Amino acid sequence: MKRFIPLFVFLMVFTGSCSLFRKAEKNVYVSGRIEGDEIDVGTKVPGRVAKIFVDEGDNVKKGQTLAVLDSKAVLARVEQAKAAFEAAQKAAQAKEQEVNAYKERLAALIDKRNSLKNQLDFQLKIAKEKESLANKDVALAEEALKKAKAVYEKAEADYERFKKLYEKRIIPRSEFDKAVMAFKVAKADFESAKENLSKAEKAVKIAEAGVEIVKSKYSDIASLDNEIDALKATVKAKEKEYLAFLDRVSQAKAVVDEAKAHLSDTVIKAPVNGTVTVKYVNVGEVIPAGFRLLSIVNMDKLYLKGFIPEKKVGLIHLKQPAYVEVDAYPGKKFPAYVSYIAQKAEFTPKEVQTKEERVKEVFGVKLKLKSNPDHVLKPGMPADGYIEIGK
């Protein structure tokens, strides 16, 4: 029975060696530590740390309040900015009312000018119509005078002729009396025609004067036009002033928004889901702008960072399947994949124990974990990775 023991041991050793050989043949081995991308949480504004709500090792969610800075000075700036903004608004409103008052005055002046223009246009039309009628009356009176003069001259000639005939007793008294009467009537008509013409000519002069009077009133429109132009220039200047006031309002609003932004910056919130790995400050400390308060690692996005020999780099590629093992959970494999392969070789880092290993050239790689159930894996854990070269 004893002589079979060496054979048994030999078979066990041989079988184990074959198993290790097959494992090495199917995988590229990576040794390193679990790491995660650290996100530094800082502050945009300086101030004194008033409260810190988390500690190292605490899990936080995106948007969760982590710390608060003393905001009294910032609040004072916000209130001051609000007061300046309200004052700018009131000044702009007052200037707007002033502009509107000038615009109303301008509109009233334009209405007055247009109303006067319409009134004068109507009066001028009537005056010209009267002038035209007066000129027609003059023409009629001249025609009537011409006829009356012809009748008068004939009647006068008949009177002189009949007078000589009557004095010589050639015609009776009755015929002479008719001639006298015709002469007197013709003379009266002639004088009346002359008087009518004179009246018509006077009417023309009155009508012409009426036209000139109406025309002279158009100078009032010219004065109003000048006043309107001046008022338009004033309105334009006032509108420009109003725009400047609106700019001041916008600037004051920007100052308010900036002050409010500074106020919101005093409340520091988590930018991502993760775990607080380092706390750099304590309550009461005064920190400058840009100072780090905390560091957070997303525990769902961890990876194994390690190195592989130069001769193995040709066996792997991005997205290649892999798995990770840690001493804390023996026998458990955590699925991963190759997420990074260095483009340049380097000498093995000093963390490698033997001098022989340290002088070899290696390539850095990252095996990104597909998941981290219950966050059992932590940054800093030593780990072994196996890249499956057969897949």
mmCIF file of C-alpha atoms in Angstrom:
data_model
loop_
_atom_site.group_PDB
_atom_site.id
_atom_site.type_symbol
_atom_site.label_atom_id
_atom_site.label_comp_id
_atom_site.label_asym_id
_atom_site.label_seq_id
_atom_site.Cartn_x
_atom_site.Cartn_y
_atom_site.Cartn_z
ATOM 1 C CA MET A 1 0.000 0.000 0.000
ATOM 2 C CA LYS A 2 2.817 2.399 0.869
ATOM 3 C CA ARG A 3 4.460 2.101 -2.511
ATOM 4 C CA PHE A 4 1.366 3.568 -4.190
ATOM 5 C CA ILE A 5 1.622 6.819 -2.193
ATOM 6 C CA PRO A 6 4.480 8.373 -4.206
ATOM 7 C CA LEU A 7 2.625 7.604 -7.393
ATOM 8 C CA PHE A 8 -0.502 9.226 -6.002
ATOM 9 C CA VAL A 9 1.425 12.329 -4.975
ATOM 10 C CA PHE A 10 3.038 12.490 -8.392
ATOM 11 C CA LEU A 11 -0.347 12.327 -10.080
ATOM 12 C CA MET A 12 -1.735 15.071 -7.834
ATOM 13 C CA VAL A 13 1.200 17.356 -8.524
ATOM 14 C CA PHE A 14 1.015 16.633 -12.234
ATOM 15 C CA THR A 15 -2.727 17.256 -12.335
ATOM 16 C CA GLY A 16 -2.334 20.544 -10.422
ATOM 17 C CA SER A 17 0.439 21.669 -12.697
ATOM 18 C CA CYS A 18 -1.694 20.973 -15.741
ATOM 19 C CA SER A 19 -4.560 22.889 -14.149
ATOM 20 C CA LEU A 20 -2.332 25.895 -13.472
ATOM 21 C CA PHE A 21 -0.937 25.675 -16.957
ATOM 22 C CA ARG A 22 -4.416 25.685 -18.470
ATOM 23 C CA LYS A 23 -5.440 28.636 -16.274
ATOM 24 C CA ALA A 24 -2.364 30.586 -17.282
ATOM 25 C CA GLU A 25 -3.009 29.658 -20.840
ATOM 26 C CA LYS A 26 -6.598 30.957 -20.782
ATOM 27 C CA ASN A 27 -6.037 34.162 -18.777
ATOM 28 C CA VAL A 28 -3.658 37.061 -18.472
ATOM 29 C CA TYR A 29 -3.005 37.685 -14.808
ATOM 30 C CA VAL A 30 -3.125 41.236 -13.366
ATOM 31 C CA SER A 31 -2.280 42.136 -9.808
ATOM 32 C CA GLY A 32 -3.142 45.503 -8.302
ATOM 33 C CA ARG A 33 -5.604 47.387 -6.145
ATOM 34 C CA ILE A 34 -9.240 48.354 -6.391
ATOM 35 C CA GLU A 35 -9.541 52.024 -7.264
ATOM 36 C CA GLY A 36 -12.195 54.522 -8.246
ATOM 37 C CA ASP A 37 -12.192 57.971 -9.814
ATOM 38 C CA GLU A 38 -12.142 60.414 -6.930
ATOM 39 C CA ILE A 39 -14.217 63.542 -7.275
ATOM 40 C CA ASP A 40 -13.068 66.475 -5.175
ATOM 41 C CA VAL A 41 -15.926 68.532 -3.772
ATOM 42 C CA GLY A 42 -14.850 72.133 -3.302
ATOM 43 C CA THR A 43 -16.383 75.533 -2.791
ATOM 44 C CA LYS A 44 -16.603 78.395 -5.248
ATOM 45 C CA VAL A 45 -16.682 81.018 -2.507
ATOM 46 C CA PRO A 46 -14.538 81.602 0.572
ATOM 47 C CA GLY A 47 -16.049 81.383 4.030
ATOM 48 C CA ARG A 48 -16.232 79.688 7.387
ATOM 49 C CA VAL A 49 -17.502 76.104 7.525
ATOM 50 C CA ALA A 50 -20.749 76.269 9.506
ATOM 51 C CA LYS A 51 -21.922 72.656 9.195
ATOM 52 C CA ILE A 52 -20.733 69.332 7.803
ATOM 53 C CA PHE A 53 -23.395 66.675 7.436
ATOM 54 C CA VAL A 54 -21.269 63.684 6.374
ATOM 55 C CA ASP A 55 -18.187 61.830 7.481
ATOM 56 C CA GLU A 56 -15.651 59.572 5.822
ATOM 57 C CA GLY A 57 -17.249 56.315 4.721
ATOM 58 C CA ASP A 58 -20.756 57.776 4.409
ATOM 59 C CA ASN A 59 -22.714 57.017 1.262
ATOM 60 C CA VAL A 60 -24.228 60.066 -0.405
ATOM 61 C CA LYS A 61 -26.632 60.670 -3.259
ATOM 62 C CA LYS A 62 -26.315 63.239 -6.027
ATOM 63 C CA GLY A 63 -27.728 66.573 -4.885
ATOM 64 C CA GLN A 64 -27.463 65.726 -1.178
ATOM 65 C CA THR A 65 -26.287 68.608 1.015
ATOM 66 C CA LEU A 66 -22.820 67.829 2.326
ATOM 67 C CA ALA A 67 -21.799 71.046 4.063
ATOM 68 C CA VAL A 68 -22.850 74.643 4.600
ATOM 69 C CA LEU A 69 -20.695 77.759 4.824
ATOM 70 C CA ASP A 70 -21.539 80.759 6.997
ATOM 71 C CA SER A 71 -23.694 82.898 4.679
ATOM 72 C CA LYS A 72 -24.285 86.074 6.727
ATOM 73 C CA ALA A 73 -21.995 88.226 4.604
ATOM 74 C CA VAL A 74 -23.402 86.744 1.387
ATOM 75 C CA LEU A 75 -26.963 87.295 2.614
ATOM 76 C CA ALA A 76 -26.089 90.929 3.318
ATOM 77 C CA ARG A 77 -24.788 91.274 -0.242
ATOM 78 C CA VAL A 78 -27.979 89.690 -1.579
ATOM 79 C CA GLU A 79 -30.163 92.148 0.354
ATOM 80 C CA GLN A 80 -27.992 95.058 -0.741
ATOM 81 C CA ALA A 81 -28.209 93.907 -4.361
ATOM 82 C CA LYS A 82 -32.002 93.517 -4.069
ATOM 83 C CA ALA A 83 -32.337 97.042 -2.675
ATOM 84 C CA ALA A 84 -30.247 98.438 -5.530
ATOM 85 C CA PHE A 85 -32.324 96.452 -8.021
ATOM 86 C CA GLU A 86 -35.608 97.771 -6.593
ATOM 87 C CA ALA A 87 -34.263 101.334 -6.633
ATOM 88 C CA ALA A 88 -33.213 100.894 -10.271
ATOM 89 C CA GLN A 89 -36.682 99.546 -11.106
ATOM 90 C CA LYS A 90 -38.411 102.518 -9.464
ATOM 91 C CA ALA A 91 -36.134 104.977 -11.251
ATOM 92 C CA ALA A 92 -36.840 103.216 -14.557
ATOM 93 C CA GLN A 93 -40.590 103.304 -13.890
ATOM 94 C CA ALA A 94 -40.432 107.032 -13.115
ATOM 95 C CA LYS A 95 -38.473 107.628 -16.317
ATOM 96 C CA GLU A 96 -40.995 105.534 -18.260
ATOM 97 C CA GLN A 97 -43.846 107.679 -16.879
ATOM 98 C CA GLU A 98 -41.931 110.790 -17.907
ATOM 99 C CA VAL A 99 -41.469 109.412 -21.422
ATOM 100 C CA ASN A 100 -45.176 108.534 -21.630
ATOM 101 C CA ALA A 101 -46.125 112.060 -20.483
ATOM 102 C CA TYR A 102 -43.988 113.555 -23.254
ATOM 103 C CA LYS A 103 -45.504 111.137 -25.770
ATOM 104 C CA GLU A 104 -49.026 112.102 -24.690
ATOM 105 C CA ARG A 105 -48.123 115.768 -25.023
ATOM 106 C CA LEU A 106 -46.687 115.093 -28.470
ATOM 107 C CA ALA A 107 -49.822 113.201 -29.533
ATOM 108 C CA ALA A 108 -52.049 116.061 -28.291
ATOM 109 C CA LEU A 109 -49.916 118.587 -30.176
ATOM 110 C CA ILE A 110 -50.098 116.534 -33.370
ATOM 111 C CA ASP A 111 -53.896 116.284 -32.984
ATOM 112 C CA LYS A 112 -54.069 120.061 -32.486
ATOM 113 C CA ARG A 113 -51.947 120.650 -35.565
ATOM 114 C CA ASN A 114 -54.003 118.272 -37.707
ATOM 115 C CA SER A 115 -57.260 119.738 -36.416
ATOM 116 C CA LEU A 116 -56.087 123.274 -37.201
ATOM 117 C CA LYS A 117 -54.909 122.157 -40.649
ATOM 118 C CA ASN A 118 -58.286 120.612 -41.434
ATOM 119 C CA GLN A 119 -60.069 123.723 -40.153
ATOM 120 C CA LEU A 120 -57.912 126.108 -42.193
ATOM 121 C CA ASP A 121 -58.198 123.917 -45.294
ATOM 122 C CA PHE A 122 -61.984 124.122 -44.984
ATOM 123 C CA GLN A 123 -61.929 127.895 -44.361
ATOM 124 C CA LEU A 124 -59.605 128.445 -47.322
ATOM 125 C CA LYS A 125 -61.886 126.384 -49.522
ATOM 126 C CA ILE A 126 -64.899 128.521 -48.513
ATOM 127 C CA ALA A 127 -62.934 131.764 -48.928
ATOM 128 C CA LYS A 128 -61.783 130.757 -52.409
ATOM 129 C CA GLU A 129 -65.321 129.778 -53.347
ATOM 130 C CA LYS A 130 -66.504 133.264 -52.205
ATOM 131 C CA GLU A 131 -63.693 134.848 -54.179
ATOM 132 C CA SER A 132 -64.709 132.889 -57.245
ATOM 133 C CA LEU A 133 -68.364 133.918 -56.848
ATOM 134 C CA ALA A 134 -67.333 137.572 -56.347
ATOM 135 C CA ASN A 135 -65.264 137.487 -59.532
ATOM 136 C CA LYS A 136 -68.260 136.023 -61.380
ATOM 137 C CA ASP A 137 -70.434 138.816 -59.973
ATOM 138 C CA VAL A 138 -67.877 141.383 -61.242
ATOM 139 C CA ALA A 139 -68.011 139.807 -64.698
ATOM 140 C CA LEU A 140 -71.813 139.939 -64.677
ATOM 141 C CA ALA A 141 -71.773 143.536 -63.394
ATOM 142 C CA GLU A 142 -69.323 144.571 -66.105
ATOM 143 C CA GLU A 143 -71.523 142.970 -68.751
ATOM 144 C CA ALA A 144 -74.595 144.694 -67.287
ATOM 145 C CA LEU A 145 -72.738 148.037 -67.185
ATOM 146 C CA LYS A 146 -71.693 147.606 -70.787
ATOM 147 C CA LYS A 147 -75.294 147.053 -71.846
ATOM 148 C CA ALA A 148 -76.598 149.840 -69.607
ATOM 149 C CA LYS A 149 -73.991 152.213 -71.055
ATOM 150 C CA ALA A 150 -75.034 151.352 -74.615
ATOM 151 C CA VAL A 151 -78.704 151.947 -73.748
ATOM 152 C CA TYR A 152 -77.808 155.158 -71.934
ATOM 153 C CA GLU A 153 -75.743 156.486 -74.853
ATOM 154 C CA LYS A 154 -78.569 155.694 -77.322
ATOM 155 C CA ALA A 155 -81.160 157.270 -75.020
ATOM 156 C CA GLU A 156 -78.956 160.343 -74.624
ATOM 157 C CA ALA A 157 -78.570 160.638 -78.410
ATOM 158 C CA ASP A 158 -82.331 160.222 -78.875
ATOM 159 C CA TYR A 159 -82.975 162.856 -76.203
ATOM 160 C CA GLU A 160 -80.700 165.397 -77.916
ATOM 161 C CA ARG A 161 -82.252 164.664 -81.300
ATOM 162 C CA PHE A 162 -85.849 164.779 -80.032
ATOM 163 C CA LYS A 163 -85.089 167.974 -78.108
ATOM 164 C CA LYS A 164 -84.025 169.795 -81.325
ATOM 165 C CA LEU A 165 -87.050 168.446 -83.199
ATOM 166 C CA TYR A 166 -89.389 169.544 -80.397
ATOM 167 C CA GLU A 167 -87.823 173.025 -80.257
ATOM 168 C CA LYS A 168 -88.436 173.350 -84.017
ATOM 169 C CA ARG A 169 -92.005 172.133 -83.485
ATOM 170 C CA ILE A 170 -91.432 169.192 -85.724
ATOM 171 C CA ILE A 171 -92.631 166.606 -83.172
ATOM 172 C CA PRO A 172 -95.315 166.885 -80.547
ATOM 173 C CA ARG A 173 -94.617 167.326 -76.828
ATOM 174 C CA SER A 174 -95.644 163.753 -76.096
ATOM 175 C CA GLU A 175 -92.903 162.214 -78.208
ATOM 176 C CA PHE A 176 -90.363 164.518 -76.661
ATOM 177 C CA ASP A 177 -91.538 163.544 -73.182
ATOM 178 C CA LYS A 178 -91.107 159.871 -74.071
ATOM 179 C CA ALA A 179 -87.538 160.535 -75.135
ATOM 180 C CA VAL A 180 -86.888 162.452 -71.918
ATOM 181 C CA MET A 181 -88.301 159.614 -69.835
ATOM 182 C CA ALA A 182 -86.287 156.982 -71.753
ATOM 183 C CA PHE A 183 -83.153 159.056 -71.206
ATOM 184 C CA LYS A 184 -83.773 159.402 -67.483
ATOM 185 C CA VAL A 185 -84.450 155.648 -67.103
ATOM 186 C CA ALA A 186 -81.338 154.736 -69.143
ATOM 187 C CA LYS A 187 -79.244 157.128 -67.096
ATOM 188 C CA ALA A 188 -80.572 155.692 -63.824
ATOM 189 C CA ASP A 189 -79.890 152.143 -65.046
ATOM 190 C CA PHE A 190 -76.390 153.152 -66.103
ATOM 191 C CA GLU A 191 -75.651 154.689 -62.713
ATOM 192 C CA SER A 192 -77.101 151.607 -60.990
ATOM 193 C CA ALA A 193 -74.928 149.325 -63.152
ATOM 194 C CA LYS A 194 -71.853 151.355 -62.229
ATOM 195 C CA GLU A 195 -72.789 151.109 -58.537
ATOM 196 C CA ASN A 196 -73.361 147.327 -58.834
ATOM 197 C CA LEU A 197 -69.957 146.915 -60.489
ATOM 198 C CA SER A 198 -68.324 148.925 -57.708
ATOM 199 C CA LYS A 199 -70.046 146.768 -55.099
ATOM 200 C CA ALA A 200 -68.967 143.580 -56.926
ATOM 201 C CA GLU A 201 -65.371 144.819 -57.095
ATOM 202 C CA LYS A 202 -65.461 145.625 -53.390
ATOM 203 C CA ALA A 203 -66.824 142.117 -52.730
ATOM 204 C CA VAL A 204 -63.897 140.654 -54.681
ATOM 205 C CA LYS A 205 -61.451 142.634 -52.600
ATOM 206 C CA ILE A 206 -63.177 141.454 -49.417
ATOM 207 C CA ALA A 207 -63.084 137.840 -50.664
ATOM 208 C CA GLU A 208 -59.404 138.162 -51.604
ATOM 209 C CA ALA A 209 -58.668 139.602 -48.177
ATOM 210 C CA GLY A 210 -60.515 136.649 -46.632
ATOM 211 C CA VAL A 211 -58.329 134.242 -48.585
ATOM 212 C CA GLU A 212 -55.188 136.059 -47.468
ATOM 213 C CA ILE A 213 -56.344 136.051 -43.856
ATOM 214 C CA VAL A 214 -56.879 132.279 -43.944
ATOM 215 C CA LYS A 215 -53.514 131.775 -45.656
ATOM 216 C CA SER A 216 -51.800 133.860 -43.003
ATOM 217 C CA LYS A 217 -53.139 131.491 -40.346
ATOM 218 C CA TYR A 218 -51.134 128.652 -41.908
ATOM 219 C CA SER A 219 -48.097 130.148 -40.177
ATOM 220 C CA ASP A 220 -49.616 128.812 -36.955
ATOM 221 C CA ILE A 221 -49.307 125.321 -38.444
ATOM 222 C CA ALA A 222 -45.666 125.994 -39.253
ATOM 223 C CA SER A 223 -45.112 127.065 -35.638
ATOM 224 C CA LEU A 224 -46.835 123.910 -34.439
ATOM 225 C CA ASP A 225 -44.685 121.823 -36.815
ATOM 226 C CA ASN A 226 -41.545 123.362 -35.296
ATOM 227 C CA GLU A 227 -42.875 122.686 -31.809
ATOM 228 C CA ILE A 228 -43.699 119.098 -32.786
ATOM 229 C CA ASP A 229 -40.210 118.541 -34.213
ATOM 230 C CA ALA A 230 -38.638 119.885 -31.027
ATOM 231 C CA LEU A 231 -40.907 117.698 -28.894
ATOM 232 C CA LYS A 232 -40.076 114.633 -31.020
ATOM 233 C CA ALA A 233 -36.380 115.249 -30.378
ATOM 234 C CA THR A 234 -37.118 115.542 -26.656
ATOM 235 C CA VAL A 235 -39.110 112.280 -26.691
ATOM 236 C CA LYS A 236 -36.266 110.541 -28.508
ATOM 237 C CA ALA A 237 -33.769 111.803 -25.932
ATOM 238 C CA LYS A 238 -36.054 110.738 -23.071
ATOM 239 C CA GLU A 239 -36.460 107.271 -24.637
ATOM 240 C CA LYS A 240 -32.675 106.987 -24.841
ATOM 241 C CA GLU A 241 -32.468 107.925 -21.163
ATOM 242 C CA TYR A 242 -35.120 105.302 -20.406
ATOM 243 C CA LEU A 243 -33.090 102.623 -22.202
ATOM 244 C CA ALA A 244 -30.096 103.614 -20.077
ATOM 245 C CA PHE A 245 -32.269 103.170 -16.973
ATOM 246 C CA LEU A 246 -33.339 99.729 -18.245
ATOM 247 C CA ASP A 247 -29.668 98.827 -18.675
ATOM 248 C CA ARG A 248 -29.118 99.789 -15.055
ATOM 249 C CA VAL A 249 -32.027 97.553 -14.074
ATOM 250 C CA SER A 250 -30.487 94.667 -16.033
ATOM 251 C CA GLN A 251 -27.112 95.292 -14.422
ATOM 252 C CA ALA A 252 -28.699 95.430 -10.970
ATOM 253 C CA LYS A 253 -30.584 92.190 -11.729
ATOM 254 C CA ALA A 254 -27.310 90.560 -12.786
ATOM 255 C CA VAL A 255 -25.767 91.617 -9.467
ATOM 256 C CA VAL A 256 -28.748 90.090 -7.619
ATOM 257 C CA ASP A 257 -28.437 86.854 -9.593
ATOM 258 C CA GLU A 258 -24.711 86.759 -8.918
ATOM 259 C CA ALA A 259 -25.251 87.354 -5.203
ATOM 260 C CA LYS A 260 -27.914 84.634 -5.113
ATOM 261 C CA ALA A 261 -25.537 82.309 -6.955
ATOM 262 C CA HIS A 262 -22.885 83.019 -4.325
ATOM 263 C CA LEU A 263 -25.501 82.300 -1.665
ATOM 264 C CA SER A 264 -26.362 78.976 -3.290
ATOM 265 C CA ASP A 265 -22.627 78.266 -3.508
ATOM 266 C CA THR A 266 -22.487 78.351 0.306
ATOM 267 C CA VAL A 267 -24.514 75.138 0.271
ATOM 268 C CA ILE A 268 -22.213 72.371 -0.965
ATOM 269 C CA LYS A 269 -23.996 69.420 -2.548
ATOM 270 C CA ALA A 270 -22.856 66.036 -3.803
ATOM 271 C CA PRO A 271 -22.179 66.103 -7.551
ATOM 272 C CA VAL A 272 -22.601 62.314 -7.886
ATOM 273 C CA ASN A 273 -23.710 59.232 -6.010
ATOM 274 C CA GLY A 274 -20.812 57.771 -4.074
ATOM 275 C CA THR A 275 -18.955 57.310 -0.826
ATOM 276 C CA VAL A 276 -17.033 59.967 1.064
ATOM 277 C CA THR A 277 -13.434 58.838 1.129
ATOM 278 C CA VAL A 278 -11.675 61.877 2.592
ATOM 279 C CA LYS A 279 -12.857 64.822 4.672
ATOM 280 C CA TYR A 280 -10.398 67.713 4.498
ATOM 281 C CA VAL A 281 -12.052 70.303 6.770
ATOM 282 C CA ASN A 282 -13.831 70.620 10.090
ATOM 283 C CA VAL A 283 -16.586 72.903 11.327
ATOM 284 C CA GLY A 284 -15.306 76.389 12.112
ATOM 285 C CA GLU A 285 -12.433 76.404 9.647
ATOM 286 C CA VAL A 286 -12.149 79.366 7.276
ATOM 287 C CA ILE A 287 -11.408 78.216 3.755
ATOM 288 C CA PRO A 288 -10.558 80.075 0.530
ATOM 289 C CA ALA A 289 -12.457 79.769 -2.725
ATOM 290 C CA GLY A 290 -11.690 76.552 -4.592
ATOM 291 C CA PHE A 291 -10.626 74.699 -1.445
ATOM 292 C CA ARG A 292 -11.412 70.964 -1.252
ATOM 293 C CA LEU A 293 -13.868 69.956 1.454
ATOM 294 C CA LEU A 294 -14.423 66.289 0.626
ATOM 295 C CA SER A 295 -13.537 63.582 -1.858
ATOM 296 C CA ILE A 296 -16.166 61.182 -3.173
ATOM 297 C CA VAL A 297 -15.771 57.934 -5.040
ATOM 298 C CA ASN A 298 -18.626 56.405 -7.009
ATOM 299 C CA MET A 299 -18.713 52.874 -5.557
ATOM 300 C CA ASP A 300 -20.627 51.619 -8.601
ATOM 301 C CA LYS A 301 -17.758 52.558 -10.931
ATOM 302 C CA LEU A 302 -14.694 50.884 -9.452
ATOM 303 C CA TYR A 303 -11.866 49.248 -11.342
ATOM 304 C CA LEU A 304 -8.752 47.194 -10.759
ATOM 305 C CA LYS A 305 -5.620 49.079 -11.715
ATOM 306 C CA GLY A 306 -2.582 46.939 -12.402
ATOM 307 C CA PHE A 307 0.197 46.094 -14.840
ATOM 308 C CA ILE A 308 0.898 43.284 -17.342
ATOM 309 C CA PRO A 309 4.225 42.254 -18.874
ATOM 310 C CA GLU A 310 5.125 43.702 -22.228
ATOM 311 C CA LYS A 311 4.987 40.291 -23.885
ATOM 312 C CA LYS A 312 1.340 39.858 -22.820
ATOM 313 C CA VAL A 313 -0.007 43.183 -24.121
ATOM 314 C CA GLY A 314 -0.675 41.758 -27.580
ATOM 315 C CA LEU A 315 -3.117 39.231 -26.080
ATOM 316 C CA ILE A 316 -5.620 41.776 -24.751
ATOM 317 C CA HIS A 317 -7.909 44.472 -26.163
ATOM 318 C CA LEU A 318 -10.517 46.901 -24.922
ATOM 319 C CA LYS A 319 -13.877 45.477 -23.806
ATOM 320 C CA GLN A 320 -12.255 42.055 -23.349
ATOM 321 C CA PRO A 321 -14.016 40.012 -20.611
ATOM 322 C CA ALA A 322 -12.262 39.609 -17.287
ATOM 323 C CA TYR A 323 -12.992 38.985 -13.632
ATOM 324 C CA VAL A 324 -11.557 40.135 -10.357
ATOM 325 C CA GLU A 325 -10.902 38.294 -7.099
ATOM 326 C CA VAL A 326 -10.144 39.751 -3.664
ATOM 327 C CA ASP A 327 -8.825 38.088 -0.532
ATOM 328 C CA ALA A 328 -11.788 39.317 1.495
ATOM 329 C CA TYR A 329 -14.169 37.153 -0.560
ATOM 330 C CA PRO A 330 -12.278 33.985 -1.507
ATOM 331 C CA GLY A 331 -13.735 32.027 -4.386
ATOM 332 C CA LYS A 332 -15.999 34.883 -5.517
ATOM 333 C CA LYS A 333 -15.488 36.251 -9.000
ATOM 334 C CA PHE A 334 -16.521 39.810 -9.834
ATOM 335 C CA PRO A 335 -17.216 40.287 -13.585
ATOM 336 C CA ALA A 336 -15.166 43.008 -15.286
ATOM 337 C CA TYR A 337 -13.815 44.057 -18.655
ATOM 338 C CA VAL A 338 -10.720 45.782 -20.007
ATOM 339 C CA SER A 339 -11.474 49.518 -20.015
ATOM 340 C CA TYR A 340 -7.962 50.931 -20.427
ATOM 341 C CA ILE A 341 -4.634 49.850 -21.913
ATOM 342 C CA ALA A 342 -1.666 52.178 -21.644
ATOM 343 C CA GLN A 343 -0.209 53.292 -24.980
ATOM 344 C CA LYS A 344 3.317 53.455 -23.585
ATOM 345 C CA ALA A 345 5.377 50.936 -21.616
ATOM 346 C CA GLU A 346 6.987 51.798 -18.288
ATOM 347 C CA PHE A 347 9.230 50.092 -15.772
ATOM 348 C CA THR A 348 7.477 48.075 -13.146
ATOM 349 C CA PRO A 349 6.488 50.379 -10.230
ATOM 350 C CA LYS A 350 8.482 50.131 -7.009
ATOM 351 C CA GLU A 351 5.533 48.576 -5.221
ATOM 352 C CA VAL A 352 6.520 45.250 -6.841
ATOM 353 C CA GLN A 353 8.630 43.450 -4.256
ATOM 354 C CA THR A 354 11.537 41.857 -6.151
ATOM 355 C CA LYS A 355 14.273 43.798 -7.889
ATOM 356 C CA GLU A 356 14.078 41.458 -10.860
ATOM 357 C CA GLU A 357 10.419 42.304 -11.393
ATOM 358 C CA ARG A 358 10.996 46.055 -10.959
ATOM 359 C CA VAL A 359 13.327 46.327 -13.942
ATOM 360 C CA LYS A 360 10.880 44.770 -16.382
ATOM 361 C CA GLU A 361 8.803 46.910 -18.738
ATOM 362 C CA VAL A 362 5.058 46.665 -18.239
ATOM 363 C CA PHE A 363 1.844 48.254 -19.511
ATOM 364 C CA GLY A 364 -0.777 49.751 -17.203
ATOM 365 C CA VAL A 365 -4.310 48.356 -17.531
ATOM 366 C CA LYS A 366 -7.680 48.916 -15.901
ATOM 367 C CA LEU A 367 -10.323 46.253 -15.421
ATOM 368 C CA LYS A 368 -13.606 48.012 -14.882
ATOM 369 C CA LEU A 369 -16.025 46.151 -12.620
ATOM 370 C CA LYS A 370 -19.445 45.633 -14.120
ATOM 371 C CA SER A 371 -21.073 45.922 -10.704
ATOM 372 C CA ASN A 372 -20.280 46.193 -7.016
ATOM 373 C CA PRO A 373 -23.101 44.391 -5.188
ATOM 374 C CA ASP A 374 -23.830 45.971 -1.811
ATOM 375 C CA HIS A 375 -20.598 47.943 -2.286
ATOM 376 C CA VAL A 376 -18.561 45.120 -0.825
ATOM 377 C CA LEU A 377 -15.512 46.167 -2.826
ATOM 378 C CA LYS A 378 -13.697 49.204 -1.485
ATOM 379 C CA PRO A 379 -10.984 51.424 -2.969
ATOM 380 C CA GLY A 380 -7.546 50.312 -1.794
ATOM 381 C CA MET A 381 -8.341 46.594 -1.566
ATOM 382 C CA PRO A 382 -5.574 44.360 -3.007
ATOM 383 C CA ALA A 383 -7.021 42.320 -5.852
ATOM 384 C CA ASP A 384 -6.144 39.906 -8.623
ATOM 385 C CA GLY A 385 -7.543 40.193 -12.113
ATOM 386 C CA TYR A 386 -7.817 37.623 -14.887
ATOM 387 C CA ILE A 387 -8.310 38.721 -18.495
ATOM 388 C CA GLU A 388 -9.908 35.930 -20.493
ATOM 389 C CA ILE A 389 -7.780 35.742 -23.615
ATOM 390 C CA GLY A 390 -9.856 32.974 -25.142
ATOM 391 C CA LYS A 391 -12.838 35.349 -25.584
#
